[in-house]
Amino acid sequence: MAALVPEPRAFWPLLTCVCTALLCLCQALGGRAAAAAAEGEEEEGAADAGAVPLLKGSALLLLGCLLARCCGAAGGGPRPGGGWGPSAARRGALEGFHARQLRLSPHVLGHSKAHVGRVVAELVRAAKAQGLQPGPTALSLRGDFVRVGSAYEQHKVRSPDCFDVLVPLRLPPRLQPEPRRAAGPAPSGAFVCGLRAPAGAGWPRRYRPFVEGFCAEPQGRCLLSSALVLRWFQGHLQRCLGAVRYRLQERCRISLAACPGRPPTLHIRPCSDYVCCHISMAVRLIPAIPLGDALYLTALPPDVPPAGPAHEALWGLNASRHEQRLLAWLKEQAPASSCHLKCLQLLKGLRDLRGQGLEEPFCSQWGRVLSSYVLKTALFSLMLHGPLEAWDERFLVERLEDLVMYLRDCLRKQTLMHFFLGNTSLPEAVALPRFLKEAAPVNLLAAFDGPTLDLAAFQLLYTWSQAPHLIRTYSRARYLRPPPAACRHGAEARQELPGE
């Protein structure tokens, strides 16, 4: 017959209850001792009465120790260095969180990316064909698209339902970039640039339709307007959507949502068995100005100061292709079982869990301070500070803690520099174009004040120390997003395997 052994979580509360019962018994004995002393035996009663408080004090001390041990085992209170349990339990909590909530099925992600590529290719092809009709002096599409973002960098979390795609545009020649900082806080300290039209008399006359349709003149200079380009891009795609919708009607339903000042979003809803993974997807189509060397300019968000004509003449820099090349180089140099992408996914997941328990206005600031781009930049910097062999899967917890501490230090110093702009300490194997090498360095945290960054540093440490508690709390059914639908073709393949 097996011995009955209580679970570790139930042992300390049970022992606490037993000690509480003993304390009550001591209290009853103390009352009897006092009654005996009142009947006459003063010396003996005094000795017994002196022993009872000593026993009561010992029981109270034991009870306090047991309560502290019980609260500590439940994960209460941050501890230095992120010590929140044995290493095996720590790793188990993180691995379970990654497997249940963060990790994407390569099969589902692959099918989603393939379908997005087919639909976007159809739309871009139709938009290019229609855009060539007005003539070479007008704005048009180049005819290709560039896949960017976490879904194409292998660190997207939770569900493959959101994608980013750059759509390069074809411009008249001789537009000159003018790199400069915005005259106010930019999104995460972004580097901005203007595109100036040539000042000679021949160019404006030759490309007069383009100048009148897409250029603004803040402070007397002829600059390409991001607002006018974005407005044309939205309308151009909307006009081409009908023909594409007809060709794709048996595969999916598509629609285009456009908000003023923001890139349009293509919504794809599968409607047949052609798509085995029935997930509704949103694809952000971002018009991009090619600078060469895999660099692009994209419109700034509308909520970024300065507003007005000065804002609409500014463009943000996109170096996503170079980030993908760096990730590919790190994958080649790091061990085959490297955990750097899993660390990034876990930190994004913990950030999102903590965000569910924060209140406004800091809740919005929390997501902006620890944006995915900031987390990715910190990972790049940390990996190049030490040997890449240290990022083996065996050291997952240690490397994740290093990443948290590195971010904490950056937040306290209020400094995290852009990884590419003006960075002279990159390895020789990571070749950068001249435009990035000569650009002025940019602090990604420059848009936030000191108290906000200090509070973010404190919350980051709290999130790391309380990670098991956060994972348990927000892993309940009401907090989880519904999982993607099962793949019909994958199920059929599994059924056919025994017969092969």
Short mmCIF file of C-alpha atoms in Angstrom, two decimals:
data_model
loop_
_atom_site.label_atom_id
_atom_site.label_comp_id
_atom_site.label_asym_id
_atom_site.label_seq_id
_atom_site.Cartn_x
_atom_site.Cartn_y
_atom_site.Cartn_z
CA MET A 1 0.00 0.00 0.00
CA ALA A 2 1.53 3.32 -1.05
CA ALA A 3 2.15 5.96 1.59
CA LEU A 4 -0.04 9.06 1.43
CA VAL A 5 2.26 12.01 0.73
CA PRO A 6 0.77 15.53 0.53
CA GLU A 7 1.62 17.73 -2.44
CA PRO A 8 4.36 20.34 -1.83
CA ARG A 9 1.93 23.21 -2.39
CA ALA A 10 -0.49 21.83 0.22
CA PHE A 11 2.13 20.82 2.79
CA TRP A 12 2.96 24.25 4.23
CA PRO A 13 -0.65 25.50 4.55
CA LEU A 14 -1.53 22.19 6.24
CA LEU A 15 1.34 22.53 8.70
CA THR A 16 0.31 26.11 9.39
CA CYS A 17 -3.20 24.95 10.30
CA VAL A 18 -1.78 22.35 12.69
CA CYS A 19 0.36 24.98 14.41
CA THR A 20 -2.65 27.27 14.70
CA ALA A 21 -4.56 24.47 16.43
CA LEU A 22 -1.65 23.98 18.85
CA LEU A 23 -1.67 27.69 19.61
CA CYS A 24 -5.37 27.55 20.47
CA LEU A 25 -4.68 24.58 22.74
CA CYS A 26 -1.92 26.55 24.49
CA GLN A 27 -4.34 29.41 25.02
CA ALA A 28 -6.82 27.06 26.69
CA LEU A 29 -4.12 25.60 28.92
CA GLY A 30 -3.05 29.12 29.91
CA GLY A 31 -6.58 29.88 31.08
CA ARG A 32 -6.63 26.78 33.28
CA ALA A 33 -3.24 27.66 34.74
CA ALA A 34 -4.49 31.12 35.66
CA ALA A 35 -7.52 29.62 37.43
CA ALA A 36 -5.31 27.25 39.40
CA ALA A 37 -3.06 30.11 40.51
CA ALA A 38 -6.08 32.02 41.84
CA GLU A 39 -7.05 29.13 44.16
CA GLY A 40 -3.94 29.51 46.27
CA GLU A 41 -0.77 27.80 45.13
CA GLU A 42 1.07 30.97 44.29
CA GLU A 43 4.63 29.67 43.72
CA GLU A 44 3.72 26.66 41.63
CA GLY A 45 1.03 28.60 39.74
CA ALA A 46 3.53 31.37 38.99
CA ALA A 47 5.97 28.85 37.48
CA ASP A 48 3.24 27.28 35.31
CA ALA A 49 2.02 30.72 34.22
CA GLY A 50 5.56 31.68 33.23
CA ALA A 51 5.91 28.58 31.07
CA VAL A 52 2.72 29.21 29.10
CA PRO A 53 3.78 32.60 27.58
CA LEU A 54 7.08 31.03 26.55
CA LEU A 55 5.22 28.24 24.74
CA LYS A 56 2.85 30.76 23.17
CA GLY A 57 5.73 32.93 21.95
CA SER A 58 7.46 29.94 20.41
CA ALA A 59 4.28 28.88 18.63
CA LEU A 60 3.74 32.41 17.27
CA LEU A 61 7.32 32.55 15.99
CA LEU A 62 6.92 29.18 14.28
CA LEU A 63 3.62 30.29 12.77
CA GLY A 64 5.21 33.45 11.36
CA CYS A 65 8.06 31.48 9.82
CA LEU A 66 5.65 29.05 8.21
CA LEU A 67 3.52 31.85 6.78
CA ALA A 68 6.60 33.55 5.32
CA ARG A 69 7.72 30.26 3.78
CA CYS A 70 4.27 29.67 2.33
CA CYS A 71 4.09 33.18 0.79
CA GLY A 72 7.60 32.82 -0.60
CA ALA A 73 6.72 29.52 -2.25
CA ALA A 74 3.68 31.15 -3.85
CA GLY A 75 5.91 33.66 -5.61
CA GLY A 76 5.28 36.79 -3.52
CA GLY A 77 7.67 39.68 -3.74
CA PRO A 78 10.50 40.34 -6.16
CA ARG A 79 13.90 38.91 -5.34
CA PRO A 80 17.24 40.18 -6.57
CA GLY A 81 18.59 38.61 -9.73
CA GLY A 82 15.24 37.17 -10.74
CA GLY A 83 15.50 34.26 -8.31
CA TRP A 84 12.02 32.82 -8.38
CA GLY A 85 12.52 29.14 -7.65
CA PRO A 86 14.82 26.31 -8.57
CA SER A 87 16.39 26.46 -12.01
CA ALA A 88 14.45 23.42 -13.23
CA ALA A 89 11.11 24.91 -12.16
CA ARG A 90 12.08 28.25 -13.68
CA ARG A 91 12.89 26.69 -17.03
CA GLY A 92 9.79 24.51 -16.93
CA ALA A 93 7.52 27.52 -16.45
CA LEU A 94 9.12 29.39 -19.34
CA GLU A 95 9.15 26.37 -21.65
CA GLY A 96 5.50 25.63 -20.92
CA PHE A 97 4.52 29.26 -21.51
CA HIS A 98 6.40 29.28 -24.82
CA ALA A 99 4.92 25.99 -26.01
CA ARG A 100 1.30 26.77 -25.04
CA GLN A 101 0.95 30.45 -25.88
CA LEU A 102 3.87 31.79 -27.92
CA ARG A 103 5.24 29.19 -30.30
CA LEU A 104 3.76 29.13 -33.78
CA SER A 105 3.29 25.97 -35.78
CA PRO A 106 5.77 26.11 -38.70
CA HIS A 107 3.15 24.39 -40.85
CA VAL A 108 0.44 26.97 -40.12
CA LEU A 109 2.85 29.91 -40.42
CA GLY A 110 4.22 28.60 -43.70
CA HIS A 111 0.76 28.24 -45.24
CA SER A 112 -0.27 31.70 -43.99
CA LYS A 113 2.81 33.36 -45.47
CA ALA A 114 2.38 31.54 -48.78
CA HIS A 115 -1.25 32.60 -49.09
CA VAL A 116 -0.45 36.20 -48.16
CA GLY A 117 2.27 36.20 -50.82
CA ARG A 118 -0.14 34.97 -53.52
CA VAL A 119 -2.85 37.51 -52.73
CA VAL A 120 -0.45 40.46 -52.41
CA ALA A 121 1.28 39.48 -55.66
CA GLU A 122 -2.07 39.54 -57.49
CA LEU A 123 -2.93 42.96 -56.07
CA VAL A 124 0.49 44.48 -56.79
CA ARG A 125 0.48 43.11 -60.34
CA ALA A 126 -2.93 44.66 -61.03
CA ALA A 127 -1.94 47.96 -59.42
CA LYS A 128 1.26 48.16 -61.46
CA ALA A 129 -0.57 47.49 -64.73
CA GLN A 130 -3.11 50.22 -64.05
CA GLY A 131 -0.49 52.66 -62.76
CA LEU A 132 1.50 52.60 -66.01
CA GLN A 133 -1.35 54.11 -68.01
CA PRO A 134 -0.90 57.81 -67.05
CA GLY A 135 2.71 57.87 -68.29
CA PRO A 136 6.27 57.91 -66.92
CA THR A 137 5.95 61.28 -65.17
CA ALA A 138 3.37 60.01 -62.67
CA LEU A 139 3.80 57.91 -59.57
CA SER A 140 3.55 54.13 -60.07
CA LEU A 141 4.36 50.82 -58.42
CA ARG A 142 7.67 49.12 -59.09
CA GLY A 143 5.90 45.75 -59.35
CA ASP A 144 7.39 43.80 -56.44
CA PHE A 145 6.94 43.72 -52.67
CA VAL A 146 9.21 43.14 -49.67
CA ARG A 147 8.21 40.91 -46.75
CA VAL A 148 9.21 42.46 -43.40
CA GLY A 149 8.37 42.08 -39.74
CA SER A 150 8.47 39.35 -37.10
CA ALA A 151 6.50 36.82 -39.19
CA TYR A 152 9.38 36.72 -41.68
CA GLU A 153 12.12 36.87 -39.02
CA GLN A 154 10.95 33.75 -37.14
CA HIS A 155 10.09 35.46 -33.85
CA LYS A 156 6.37 36.18 -34.22
CA VAL A 157 4.26 35.01 -31.28
CA ARG A 158 0.78 33.62 -30.70
CA SER A 159 -0.97 33.61 -34.09
CA PRO A 160 0.08 34.10 -37.73
CA ASP A 161 -2.69 36.59 -38.49
CA CYS A 162 -0.83 39.89 -39.00
CA PHE A 163 1.81 40.66 -41.63
CA ASP A 164 3.74 43.67 -42.90
CA VAL A 165 4.65 44.14 -46.55
CA LEU A 166 6.58 47.00 -48.15
CA VAL A 167 5.32 47.99 -51.61
CA PRO A 168 8.13 49.90 -53.42
CA LEU A 169 7.08 52.83 -55.61
CA ARG A 170 8.62 54.12 -58.83
CA LEU A 171 9.55 57.82 -58.71
CA PRO A 172 10.96 60.28 -61.22
CA PRO A 173 14.78 60.43 -61.14
CA ARG A 174 17.09 62.77 -59.23
CA LEU A 175 15.09 63.11 -56.00
CA GLN A 176 17.67 63.78 -53.29
CA PRO A 177 17.33 62.44 -49.70
CA GLU A 178 17.91 64.96 -46.90
CA PRO A 179 18.52 63.08 -43.62
CA ARG A 180 17.65 65.08 -40.53
CA ARG A 181 16.02 64.73 -37.14
CA ALA A 182 12.43 65.71 -36.55
CA ALA A 183 12.01 69.03 -34.72
CA GLY A 184 10.24 67.22 -31.88
CA PRO A 185 9.87 63.77 -30.34
CA ALA A 186 9.72 61.10 -33.02
CA PRO A 187 8.34 57.57 -32.62
CA SER A 188 10.93 55.85 -30.43
CA GLY A 189 13.54 58.42 -31.46
CA ALA A 190 13.22 57.55 -35.14
CA PHE A 191 15.56 58.87 -37.82
CA VAL A 192 13.66 60.90 -40.43
CA CYS A 193 14.43 62.06 -43.93
CA GLY A 194 13.05 64.38 -46.58
CA LEU A 195 13.09 63.90 -50.37
CA ARG A 196 13.89 67.11 -52.22
CA ALA A 197 13.10 67.71 -55.87
CA PRO A 198 15.83 69.29 -58.03
CA ALA A 199 15.70 73.10 -58.08
CA GLY A 200 16.64 73.51 -61.74
CA ALA A 201 14.13 74.99 -64.15
CA GLY A 202 14.06 71.95 -66.42
CA TRP A 203 13.09 69.29 -63.87
CA PRO A 204 9.93 70.92 -62.43
CA ARG A 205 8.68 71.73 -65.93
CA ARG A 206 9.31 68.21 -67.25
CA TYR A 207 7.72 66.49 -64.24
CA ARG A 208 5.06 69.09 -63.61
CA PRO A 209 2.19 66.56 -63.05
CA PHE A 210 4.28 64.80 -60.42
CA VAL A 211 5.25 68.05 -58.65
CA GLU A 212 1.67 69.33 -58.58
CA GLY A 213 0.24 66.01 -57.42
CA PHE A 214 2.74 64.76 -54.84
CA CYS A 215 5.04 67.56 -53.63
CA ALA A 216 4.68 70.12 -50.86
CA GLU A 217 6.66 73.32 -50.34
CA PRO A 218 7.38 73.86 -46.62
CA GLN A 219 9.76 76.76 -46.10
CA GLY A 220 9.98 77.31 -49.85
CA ARG A 221 11.55 73.92 -50.69
CA CYS A 222 9.93 71.37 -53.00
CA LEU A 223 9.72 68.11 -50.99
CA LEU A 224 7.88 64.86 -51.66
CA SER A 225 4.79 64.74 -49.43
CA SER A 226 4.25 61.48 -47.57
CA ALA A 227 0.60 62.40 -46.91
CA LEU A 228 -0.14 62.92 -50.63
CA VAL A 229 1.69 59.74 -51.62
CA LEU A 230 -0.16 57.72 -48.99
CA ARG A 231 -3.52 59.13 -50.09
CA TRP A 232 -2.79 58.23 -53.73
CA PHE A 233 -1.60 54.76 -52.73
CA GLN A 234 -4.80 54.00 -50.80
CA GLY A 235 -7.03 55.14 -53.64
CA HIS A 236 -4.97 53.33 -56.27
CA LEU A 237 -5.19 49.99 -54.45
CA GLN A 238 -8.89 50.47 -53.83
CA ARG A 239 -9.52 50.97 -57.55
CA CYS A 240 -7.63 47.76 -58.38
CA LEU A 241 -9.33 45.68 -55.73
CA GLY A 242 -12.39 44.79 -57.79
CA ALA A 243 -10.49 42.87 -60.47
CA VAL A 244 -8.39 41.04 -57.89
CA ARG A 245 -11.44 40.19 -55.80
CA TYR A 246 -13.07 38.57 -58.81
CA ARG A 247 -10.01 36.40 -59.59
CA LEU A 248 -9.69 35.27 -55.97
CA GLN A 249 -13.37 34.77 -55.17
CA GLU A 250 -13.04 30.98 -54.96
CA ARG A 251 -10.06 31.15 -52.61
CA CYS A 252 -10.87 33.96 -50.20
CA ARG A 253 -12.74 37.17 -49.53
CA ILE A 254 -10.58 40.29 -49.50
CA SER A 255 -11.26 43.86 -48.42
CA LEU A 256 -9.17 46.98 -47.92
CA ALA A 257 -9.41 49.17 -44.82
CA ALA A 258 -7.84 52.63 -44.99
CA CYS A 259 -7.49 55.16 -42.18
CA PRO A 260 -6.34 58.73 -42.87
CA GLY A 261 -2.59 59.06 -42.50
CA ARG A 262 -1.95 55.33 -42.09
CA PRO A 263 -1.06 52.54 -44.53
CA PRO A 264 -4.04 50.53 -45.81
CA THR A 265 -4.70 47.08 -44.37
CA LEU A 266 -5.67 44.18 -46.60
CA HIS A 267 -8.02 41.73 -44.86
CA ILE A 268 -7.98 38.15 -46.17
CA ARG A 269 -10.71 35.71 -45.14
CA PRO A 270 -10.33 32.16 -46.53
CA CYS A 271 -13.59 30.73 -47.82
CA SER A 272 -12.68 27.35 -49.36
CA ASP A 273 -10.48 24.32 -48.87
CA TYR A 274 -7.80 25.93 -51.02
CA VAL A 275 -6.36 27.38 -47.80
CA CYS A 276 -5.85 24.53 -45.39
CA CYS A 277 -5.37 26.77 -42.36
CA HIS A 278 -8.55 28.80 -41.99
CA ILE A 279 -7.20 31.95 -40.35
CA SER A 280 -8.36 35.46 -41.16
CA MET A 281 -5.27 37.54 -41.86
CA ALA A 282 -4.52 41.27 -41.89
CA VAL A 283 -1.72 42.51 -44.15
CA ARG A 284 -0.45 46.05 -43.73
CA LEU A 285 0.56 47.35 -47.17
CA ILE A 286 3.20 50.05 -46.63
CA PRO A 287 4.17 52.26 -49.57
CA ALA A 288 7.97 52.55 -49.63
CA ILE A 289 10.42 54.81 -51.43
CA PRO A 290 13.54 52.84 -52.46
CA LEU A 291 16.85 54.47 -51.56
CA GLY A 292 19.01 51.65 -52.89
CA ASP A 293 21.09 49.16 -50.89
CA ALA A 294 17.87 47.56 -49.53
CA LEU A 295 16.89 50.78 -47.69
CA TYR A 296 13.42 52.30 -47.88
CA LEU A 297 11.59 55.41 -46.71
CA THR A 298 8.09 55.03 -45.27
CA ALA A 299 5.52 57.56 -44.06
CA LEU A 300 5.61 58.60 -40.41
CA PRO A 301 2.57 57.90 -38.20
CA PRO A 302 0.11 60.82 -38.11
CA ASP A 303 0.40 61.30 -34.34
CA VAL A 304 4.08 62.24 -34.49
CA PRO A 305 4.89 65.94 -34.07
CA PRO A 306 5.49 68.35 -35.68
CA ALA A 307 2.08 68.52 -37.31
CA GLY A 308 1.25 70.33 -40.50
CA PRO A 309 3.30 70.82 -43.67
CA ALA A 310 6.62 70.08 -41.94
CA HIS A 311 5.35 66.67 -40.84
CA GLU A 312 3.97 65.57 -44.19
CA ALA A 313 7.34 66.25 -45.85
CA LEU A 314 9.18 63.81 -43.57
CA TRP A 315 9.76 60.08 -44.07
CA GLY A 316 10.97 57.38 -41.70
CA LEU A 317 13.84 55.03 -42.49
CA ASN A 318 13.21 51.29 -42.84
CA ALA A 319 16.21 48.93 -42.68
CA SER A 320 14.28 45.67 -42.26
CA ARG A 321 16.22 43.86 -44.97
CA HIS A 322 19.49 44.52 -43.16
CA GLU A 323 17.95 43.28 -39.92
CA GLN A 324 16.97 40.06 -41.69
CA ARG A 325 20.52 39.67 -43.00
CA LEU A 326 21.93 40.21 -39.53
CA LEU A 327 19.58 37.58 -38.09
CA ALA A 328 20.67 35.16 -40.81
CA TRP A 329 24.34 35.84 -40.00
CA LEU A 330 23.74 35.33 -36.26
CA LYS A 331 21.97 32.05 -37.01
CA GLU A 332 25.03 30.85 -38.94
CA GLN A 333 27.50 31.89 -36.24
CA ALA A 334 25.51 30.80 -33.17
CA PRO A 335 25.08 27.15 -32.12
CA ALA A 336 22.54 25.10 -34.04
CA SER A 337 20.37 24.98 -30.92
CA SER A 338 20.64 28.71 -30.21
CA CYS A 339 17.93 30.17 -28.00
CA HIS A 340 18.20 33.85 -29.00
CA LEU A 341 14.90 33.93 -30.91
CA LYS A 342 13.13 32.04 -28.14
CA CYS A 343 14.44 34.60 -25.63
CA LEU A 344 12.99 37.38 -27.77
CA GLN A 345 9.64 35.60 -28.01
CA LEU A 346 9.53 34.98 -24.25
CA LEU A 347 10.34 38.59 -23.44
CA LYS A 348 7.62 39.79 -25.81
CA GLY A 349 5.19 37.36 -24.20
CA LEU A 350 6.06 38.45 -20.64
CA ARG A 351 5.76 42.09 -21.68
CA ASP A 352 2.25 41.44 -22.99
CA LEU A 353 1.25 39.54 -19.84
CA ARG A 354 2.37 42.40 -17.61
CA GLY A 355 0.58 44.90 -19.82
CA GLN A 356 -2.75 43.23 -18.99
CA GLY A 357 -2.32 44.19 -15.34
CA LEU A 358 -1.29 47.83 -15.86
CA GLU A 359 -3.57 50.85 -15.89
CA GLU A 360 -3.62 53.85 -18.17
CA PRO A 361 -1.83 56.05 -18.96
CA PHE A 362 1.26 53.95 -18.25
CA CYS A 363 -0.19 50.87 -19.96
CA SER A 364 0.14 52.55 -23.37
CA GLN A 365 3.62 53.83 -22.55
CA TRP A 366 4.70 50.33 -21.45
CA GLY A 367 4.06 48.88 -24.90
CA ARG A 368 5.81 51.78 -26.63
CA VAL A 369 8.89 51.80 -24.41
CA LEU A 370 9.35 48.04 -24.75
CA SER A 371 8.28 47.83 -28.37
CA SER A 372 9.29 44.80 -30.39
CA TYR A 373 11.88 46.91 -32.20
CA VAL A 374 13.45 48.02 -28.90
CA LEU A 375 13.57 44.42 -27.65
CA LYS A 376 15.12 43.25 -30.93
CA THR A 377 17.73 46.04 -30.82
CA ALA A 378 18.68 45.08 -27.26
CA LEU A 379 19.05 41.46 -28.34
CA PHE A 380 21.34 42.41 -31.23
CA SER A 381 23.56 44.50 -28.96
CA LEU A 382 23.76 41.88 -26.23
CA MET A 383 24.61 39.03 -28.60
CA LEU A 384 27.56 40.91 -30.08
CA HIS A 385 28.92 41.77 -26.61
CA GLY A 386 29.84 38.16 -25.78
CA PRO A 387 30.56 34.77 -27.29
CA LEU A 388 27.72 33.42 -29.37
CA GLU A 389 28.36 29.92 -27.98
CA ALA A 390 26.80 31.14 -24.73
CA TRP A 391 23.40 31.28 -26.47
CA ASP A 392 23.01 27.52 -26.57
CA GLU A 393 19.57 26.20 -25.62
CA ARG A 394 20.96 24.87 -22.32
CA PHE A 395 21.45 28.44 -21.06
CA LEU A 396 17.98 29.74 -21.92
CA VAL A 397 17.16 31.08 -18.45
CA GLU A 398 20.58 32.68 -17.98
CA ARG A 399 20.50 34.43 -21.36
CA LEU A 400 16.94 35.64 -20.85
CA GLU A 401 17.93 37.08 -17.49
CA ASP A 402 20.93 38.77 -19.12
CA LEU A 403 18.61 40.34 -21.68
CA VAL A 404 16.27 41.62 -18.94
CA MET A 405 19.18 43.11 -16.98
CA TYR A 406 20.65 44.70 -20.10
CA LEU A 407 17.32 46.33 -20.89
CA ARG A 408 16.98 47.49 -17.30
CA ASP A 409 20.37 49.21 -17.50
CA CYS A 410 19.41 50.87 -20.80
CA LEU A 411 16.16 52.17 -19.31
CA ARG A 412 17.93 53.53 -16.23
CA LYS A 413 20.54 55.24 -18.41
CA GLN A 414 17.76 56.40 -20.76
CA THR A 415 19.87 55.31 -23.72
CA LEU A 416 19.51 52.55 -26.33
CA MET A 417 21.13 53.44 -29.61
CA HIS A 418 19.83 52.37 -33.01
CA PHE A 419 21.78 49.29 -33.99
CA PHE A 420 22.68 50.35 -37.55
CA LEU A 421 22.69 54.15 -37.68
CA GLY A 422 26.22 55.42 -37.10
CA ASN A 423 27.34 52.13 -35.51
CA THR A 424 31.09 51.71 -36.11
CA SER A 425 31.56 48.60 -33.96
CA LEU A 426 29.77 46.06 -36.13
CA PRO A 427 31.63 42.92 -37.27
CA GLU A 428 33.25 43.10 -40.68
CA ALA A 429 30.96 40.32 -41.90
CA VAL A 430 27.95 42.62 -41.36
CA ALA A 431 28.34 44.98 -44.30
CA LEU A 432 26.31 48.19 -44.16
CA PRO A 433 25.66 50.72 -46.93
CA ARG A 434 27.33 54.09 -46.72
CA PHE A 435 24.03 55.81 -45.97
CA LEU A 436 23.75 53.96 -42.64
CA LYS A 437 27.41 54.30 -41.71
CA GLU A 438 27.42 58.08 -42.17
CA ALA A 439 24.05 58.68 -40.51
CA ALA A 440 23.92 60.35 -37.11
CA PRO A 441 23.33 57.94 -34.18
CA VAL A 442 19.77 57.84 -32.86
CA ASN A 443 18.69 57.08 -29.29
CA LEU A 444 15.55 54.92 -29.47
CA LEU A 445 14.49 56.03 -25.97
CA ALA A 446 14.80 59.77 -26.63
CA ALA A 447 11.03 60.17 -26.99
CA PHE A 448 10.33 59.22 -23.34
CA ASP A 449 10.95 61.18 -20.15
CA GLY A 450 13.01 59.98 -17.20
CA PRO A 451 10.15 59.05 -14.81
CA THR A 452 8.48 56.93 -17.51
CA LEU A 453 11.70 55.03 -18.22
CA ASP A 454 12.43 54.56 -14.48
CA LEU A 455 8.94 53.14 -13.96
CA ALA A 456 9.38 50.90 -16.99
CA ALA A 457 12.69 49.61 -15.56
CA PHE A 458 11.00 48.82 -12.24
CA GLN A 459 8.08 47.07 -13.94
CA LEU A 460 10.47 45.08 -16.11
CA LEU A 461 12.28 43.72 -13.04
CA TYR A 462 8.94 43.02 -11.36
CA THR A 463 7.76 41.17 -14.47
CA TRP A 464 10.87 38.99 -14.47
CA SER A 465 10.72 38.22 -10.73
CA GLN A 466 6.99 37.48 -10.87
CA ALA A 467 7.05 35.60 -14.17
CA PRO A 468 5.62 32.28 -12.82
CA HIS A 469 2.80 34.14 -11.08
CA LEU A 470 2.00 36.17 -14.21
CA ILE A 471 2.08 33.05 -16.37
CA ARG A 472 -0.29 31.21 -14.02
CA THR A 473 -2.64 34.19 -13.67
CA TYR A 474 -2.97 35.08 -17.34
CA SER A 475 -2.91 31.53 -18.67
CA ARG A 476 -6.53 31.05 -17.69
CA ALA A 477 -9.07 30.51 -20.45
CA ARG A 478 -10.52 34.03 -20.32
CA TYR A 479 -7.13 35.61 -21.05
CA LEU A 480 -6.06 33.30 -23.89
CA ARG A 481 -6.66 33.97 -27.56
CA PRO A 482 -8.44 31.15 -29.41
CA PRO A 483 -5.96 28.81 -31.14
CA PRO A 484 -5.85 28.65 -34.94
CA ALA A 485 -8.17 26.15 -36.57
CA ALA A 486 -6.68 22.74 -37.17
CA CYS A 487 -5.29 22.10 -40.63
CA ARG A 488 -7.62 19.80 -42.60
CA HIS A 489 -4.90 18.65 -44.97
CA GLY A 490 -2.54 17.98 -42.06
CA ALA A 491 -5.18 15.78 -40.42
CA GLU A 492 -5.72 13.89 -43.68
CA ALA A 493 -1.98 13.37 -44.04
CA ARG A 494 -1.78 11.92 -40.54
CA GLN A 495 -4.63 9.55 -41.34
CA GLU A 496 -2.83 8.33 -44.49
CA LEU A 497 0.48 7.64 -42.74
CA PRO A 498 -0.41 4.18 -41.33
CA GLY A 499 -1.35 2.95 -44.80
CA GLU A 500 1.90 4.02 -46.47
#
